[in-house]
């Protein structure tokens, strides 16, 4: 699964905006936007934070479907 889809679907499941996710992860809005639009990919440190955020909200990363567009 692409990180762009993971981040977008995570936001949708949490019902939050890119700005709100940026506050939760303590990164800029532009970073979230770039990740979602496949211009950049999160660093390993940010990937860990995203995984922790999923765990805290009982969201299984395996639930993000590759076939869904």
Short mmCIF file of N, CA, C and O in Angstrom, two decimals:
data_model
loop_
_atom_site.label_atom_id
_atom_site.label_comp_id
_atom_site.label_asym_id
_atom_site.label_seq_id
_atom_site.Cartn_x
_atom_site.Cartn_y
_atom_site.Cartn_z
N UNK A 1 0.84 -1.18 0.00
CA UNK A 1 0.00 0.00 0.00
C UNK A 1 0.88 1.23 0.00
O UNK A 1 1.88 1.29 0.71
N UNK A 2 0.48 2.19 -0.75
CA UNK A 2 1.20 3.46 -0.79
C UNK A 2 0.89 4.28 0.45
O UNK A 2 -0.24 4.29 0.94
N UNK A 3 1.90 4.99 0.93
CA UNK A 3 1.70 5.83 2.11
C UNK A 3 0.69 6.93 1.83
O UNK A 3 -0.02 7.37 2.73
N UNK A 4 0.61 7.38 0.59
CA UNK A 4 -0.36 8.43 0.27
C UNK A 4 -1.78 7.95 0.57
O UNK A 4 -2.59 8.69 1.14
N UNK A 5 -2.08 6.71 0.22
CA UNK A 5 -3.41 6.17 0.49
C UNK A 5 -3.62 5.92 1.97
O UNK A 5 -4.71 6.15 2.50
N UNK A 6 -2.58 5.42 2.64
CA UNK A 6 -2.69 5.17 4.08
C UNK A 6 -3.04 6.45 4.82
O UNK A 6 -3.96 6.49 5.64
N UNK A 7 -2.34 7.52 4.49
CA UNK A 7 -2.56 8.80 5.19
C UNK A 7 -3.95 9.34 4.89
O UNK A 7 -4.67 9.77 5.80
N UNK A 8 -4.36 9.29 3.64
CA UNK A 8 -5.68 9.80 3.29
C UNK A 8 -6.79 8.99 3.95
O UNK A 8 -7.73 9.54 4.52
N UNK A 9 -6.67 7.66 3.90
CA UNK A 9 -7.70 6.82 4.50
C UNK A 9 -7.70 6.94 6.02
O UNK A 9 -8.76 6.89 6.65
N UNK A 10 -6.52 7.13 6.62
CA UNK A 10 -6.45 7.34 8.06
C UNK A 10 -7.21 8.60 8.43
O UNK A 10 -8.02 8.60 9.37
N UNK A 11 -6.98 9.67 7.70
CA UNK A 11 -7.70 10.92 7.96
C UNK A 11 -9.20 10.73 7.83
O UNK A 11 -9.98 11.22 8.65
N UNK A 12 -9.60 9.99 6.79
CA UNK A 12 -11.03 9.77 6.58
C UNK A 12 -11.64 8.95 7.72
O UNK A 12 -12.75 9.24 8.16
N UNK A 13 -10.92 7.95 8.19
CA UNK A 13 -11.42 7.14 9.30
C UNK A 13 -11.50 7.94 10.60
O UNK A 13 -12.39 7.72 11.41
N UNK A 14 -10.56 8.87 10.78
CA UNK A 14 -10.56 9.70 11.98
C UNK A 14 -11.44 10.93 11.83
O UNK A 14 -11.65 11.67 12.80
N UNK A 15 -11.94 11.17 10.62
CA UNK A 15 -12.77 12.33 10.31
C UNK A 15 -12.06 13.64 10.64
O UNK A 15 -12.61 14.53 11.31
N UNK A 16 -10.81 13.75 10.19
CA UNK A 16 -10.03 14.96 10.44
C UNK A 16 -9.45 15.50 9.13
O UNK A 16 -9.35 14.78 8.14
N UNK A 17 -9.07 16.76 9.16
CA UNK A 17 -8.49 17.42 7.99
C UNK A 17 -6.98 17.20 7.95
O UNK A 17 -6.38 16.71 8.91
N UNK A 18 -6.38 17.61 6.85
CA UNK A 18 -4.92 17.55 6.75
C UNK A 18 -4.29 18.42 7.83
O UNK A 18 -3.29 18.03 8.44
N UNK A 19 -4.87 19.57 8.09
CA UNK A 19 -4.35 20.48 9.12
C UNK A 19 -4.41 19.83 10.50
O UNK A 19 -3.46 19.93 11.29
N UNK A 20 -5.50 19.14 10.79
CA UNK A 20 -5.64 18.48 12.09
C UNK A 20 -4.64 17.33 12.23
O UNK A 20 -4.06 17.14 13.30
N UNK A 21 -4.43 16.58 11.15
CA UNK A 21 -3.45 15.49 11.20
C UNK A 21 -2.05 16.07 11.38
O UNK A 21 -1.24 15.51 12.13
N UNK A 22 -1.78 17.17 10.72
CA UNK A 22 -0.45 17.79 10.87
C UNK A 22 -0.20 18.19 12.33
O UNK A 22 0.91 18.05 12.83
N UNK A 23 -1.25 18.66 13.01
CA UNK A 23 -1.11 19.02 14.43
C UNK A 23 -0.86 17.78 15.29
O UNK A 23 -0.02 17.81 16.19
N UNK A 24 -1.58 16.70 14.99
CA UNK A 24 -1.39 15.46 15.75
C UNK A 24 0.02 14.91 15.60
O UNK A 24 0.61 14.40 16.56
N UNK A 25 0.56 14.98 14.38
CA UNK A 25 1.89 14.43 14.11
C UNK A 25 3.01 15.44 14.32
O UNK A 25 4.19 15.10 14.21
N UNK A 26 2.63 16.69 14.60
CA UNK A 26 3.59 17.77 14.81
C UNK A 26 4.49 17.97 13.59
O UNK A 26 5.72 18.06 13.70
N UNK A 27 3.84 18.03 12.41
CA UNK A 27 4.50 18.37 11.15
C UNK A 27 3.68 19.47 10.48
O UNK A 27 2.58 19.77 10.91
N UNK A 28 4.22 20.03 9.42
CA UNK A 28 3.49 21.09 8.73
C UNK A 28 2.34 20.52 7.90
O UNK A 28 2.36 19.36 7.48
N UNK A 29 1.37 21.39 7.65
CA UNK A 29 0.27 21.03 6.75
C UNK A 29 0.83 20.63 5.39
O UNK A 29 0.37 19.69 4.76
N UNK A 30 1.85 21.37 4.92
CA UNK A 30 2.46 21.09 3.61
C UNK A 30 3.03 19.68 3.55
O UNK A 30 2.93 19.01 2.51
N UNK A 31 3.59 19.19 4.64
CA UNK A 31 4.12 17.82 4.66
C UNK A 31 3.01 16.81 4.43
O UNK A 31 3.14 15.90 3.61
N UNK A 32 1.90 16.97 5.15
CA UNK A 32 0.76 16.06 4.99
C UNK A 32 0.27 16.12 3.55
O UNK A 32 0.03 15.09 2.91
N UNK A 33 0.15 17.31 3.01
CA UNK A 33 -0.33 17.49 1.64
C UNK A 33 0.61 16.81 0.64
O UNK A 33 0.15 16.12 -0.28
N UNK A 34 1.90 16.98 0.82
CA UNK A 34 2.88 16.35 -0.08
C UNK A 34 2.81 14.83 0.01
O UNK A 34 2.94 14.15 -1.01
N UNK A 35 2.64 14.31 1.23
CA UNK A 35 2.54 12.86 1.38
C UNK A 35 1.31 12.32 0.67
O UNK A 35 1.38 11.31 -0.02
N UNK A 36 0.19 12.97 0.86
CA UNK A 36 -1.06 12.51 0.24
C UNK A 36 -1.02 12.60 -1.28
O UNK A 36 -1.65 11.82 -1.97
N UNK A 37 -0.30 13.58 -1.79
CA UNK A 37 -0.24 13.78 -3.25
C UNK A 37 0.98 13.12 -3.89
O UNK A 37 1.30 13.40 -5.05
N UNK A 38 1.65 12.25 -3.12
CA UNK A 38 2.77 11.45 -3.60
C UNK A 38 3.97 12.27 -4.08
O UNK A 38 4.75 11.82 -4.90
N UNK A 39 4.12 13.48 -3.54
CA UNK A 39 5.30 14.28 -3.87
C UNK A 39 6.47 13.88 -2.99
O UNK A 39 7.62 13.97 -3.42
N UNK A 40 6.18 13.47 -1.77
CA UNK A 40 7.17 12.98 -0.81
C UNK A 40 6.57 11.81 -0.06
O UNK A 40 5.36 11.57 -0.12
N UNK A 41 7.42 11.12 0.68
CA UNK A 41 6.97 10.04 1.54
C UNK A 41 7.41 10.36 2.96
O UNK A 41 8.47 10.97 3.16
N UNK A 42 6.61 9.97 3.95
CA UNK A 42 7.01 10.25 5.33
C UNK A 42 8.35 9.59 5.66
O UNK A 42 8.68 8.54 5.10
N UNK A 43 9.08 10.20 6.58
CA UNK A 43 10.32 9.59 7.05
C UNK A 43 9.98 8.36 7.88
O UNK A 43 8.82 8.16 8.28
N UNK A 44 10.98 7.59 8.19
CA UNK A 44 10.76 6.40 9.03
C UNK A 44 10.18 6.82 10.39
O UNK A 44 9.28 6.16 10.90
N UNK A 45 10.69 7.90 10.93
CA UNK A 45 10.19 8.40 12.22
C UNK A 45 8.70 8.74 12.12
O UNK A 45 7.92 8.41 13.01
N UNK A 46 8.29 9.39 11.04
CA UNK A 46 6.89 9.75 10.85
C UNK A 46 6.03 8.51 10.60
O UNK A 46 4.89 8.44 11.07
N UNK A 47 6.57 7.55 9.88
CA UNK A 47 5.83 6.30 9.65
C UNK A 47 5.53 5.62 10.98
O UNK A 47 4.43 5.10 11.18
N UNK A 48 6.50 5.64 11.88
CA UNK A 48 6.28 5.07 13.22
C UNK A 48 5.18 5.83 13.96
O UNK A 48 4.32 5.23 14.59
N UNK A 49 5.21 7.18 13.86
CA UNK A 49 4.18 7.99 14.53
C UNK A 49 2.80 7.69 13.94
O UNK A 49 1.81 7.63 14.68
N UNK A 50 2.73 7.50 12.64
CA UNK A 50 1.46 7.19 11.98
C UNK A 50 0.95 5.84 12.46
O UNK A 50 -0.23 5.68 12.78
N UNK A 51 1.86 4.86 12.56
CA UNK A 51 1.47 3.54 13.05
C UNK A 51 0.97 3.61 14.49
O UNK A 51 -0.03 2.97 14.84
N UNK A 52 1.64 4.40 15.32
CA UNK A 52 1.21 4.57 16.71
C UNK A 52 -0.16 5.23 16.77
O UNK A 52 -1.03 4.82 17.55
N UNK A 53 -0.37 6.23 15.93
CA UNK A 53 -1.68 6.90 15.87
C UNK A 53 -2.77 5.90 15.48
O UNK A 53 -3.86 5.92 16.06
N UNK A 54 -2.47 5.04 14.54
CA UNK A 54 -3.44 4.01 14.15
C UNK A 54 -3.74 3.08 15.32
O UNK A 54 -4.91 2.79 15.60
N UNK A 55 -2.69 2.64 16.01
CA UNK A 55 -2.87 1.74 17.15
C UNK A 55 -3.72 2.39 18.25
O UNK A 55 -4.61 1.75 18.80
N UNK A 56 -3.46 3.66 18.53
CA UNK A 56 -4.21 4.37 19.58
C UNK A 56 -5.69 4.48 19.23
O UNK A 56 -6.54 4.59 20.11
N UNK A 57 -6.00 4.48 17.93
CA UNK A 57 -7.38 4.63 17.49
C UNK A 57 -7.97 3.32 16.98
O UNK A 57 -8.99 3.31 16.29
N UNK A 58 -7.33 2.21 17.34
CA UNK A 58 -7.79 0.87 16.96
C UNK A 58 -8.01 0.73 15.46
O UNK A 58 -9.01 0.16 15.01
N UNK A 59 -7.08 1.26 14.68
CA UNK A 59 -7.14 1.14 13.23
C UNK A 59 -6.02 0.22 12.79
O UNK A 59 -4.85 0.48 13.06
N UNK A 60 -6.39 -0.86 12.13
CA UNK A 60 -5.42 -1.84 11.66
C UNK A 60 -4.91 -1.39 10.29
O UNK A 60 -5.70 -1.22 9.36
N UNK A 61 -3.60 -1.21 10.16
CA UNK A 61 -3.04 -0.79 8.87
C UNK A 61 -3.37 -1.79 7.77
O UNK A 61 -3.44 -1.42 6.61
N UNK A 62 -3.58 -3.04 8.13
CA UNK A 62 -3.93 -4.05 7.13
C UNK A 62 -5.31 -3.81 6.55
O UNK A 62 -5.65 -4.34 5.51
N UNK A 63 -6.09 -2.98 7.23
CA UNK A 63 -7.46 -2.69 6.74
C UNK A 63 -7.45 -1.75 5.56
O UNK A 63 -8.46 -1.58 4.89
N UNK A 64 -6.31 -1.09 5.29
CA UNK A 64 -6.22 -0.20 4.15
C UNK A 64 -6.09 -1.05 2.89
O UNK A 64 -5.13 -1.78 2.72
N UNK A 65 -7.07 -0.93 2.03
CA UNK A 65 -7.19 -1.82 0.87
C UNK A 65 -6.48 -1.24 -0.34
O UNK A 65 -6.77 -0.15 -0.77
N UNK A 66 -5.59 -2.04 -0.95
CA UNK A 66 -4.88 -1.63 -2.16
C UNK A 66 -5.80 -1.45 -3.36
O UNK A 66 -5.53 -0.64 -4.23
N UNK A 67 -6.87 -2.21 -3.41
CA UNK A 67 -7.74 -2.19 -4.59
C UNK A 67 -8.68 -1.00 -4.60
O UNK A 67 -9.27 -0.69 -5.62
N UNK A 68 -8.85 -0.36 -3.46
CA UNK A 68 -9.79 0.75 -3.37
C UNK A 68 -9.19 2.02 -3.97
O UNK A 68 -8.11 2.43 -3.59
N UNK A 69 -9.87 2.64 -4.91
CA UNK A 69 -9.41 3.90 -5.50
C UNK A 69 -10.45 4.98 -5.38
O UNK A 69 -11.55 4.84 -5.21
#
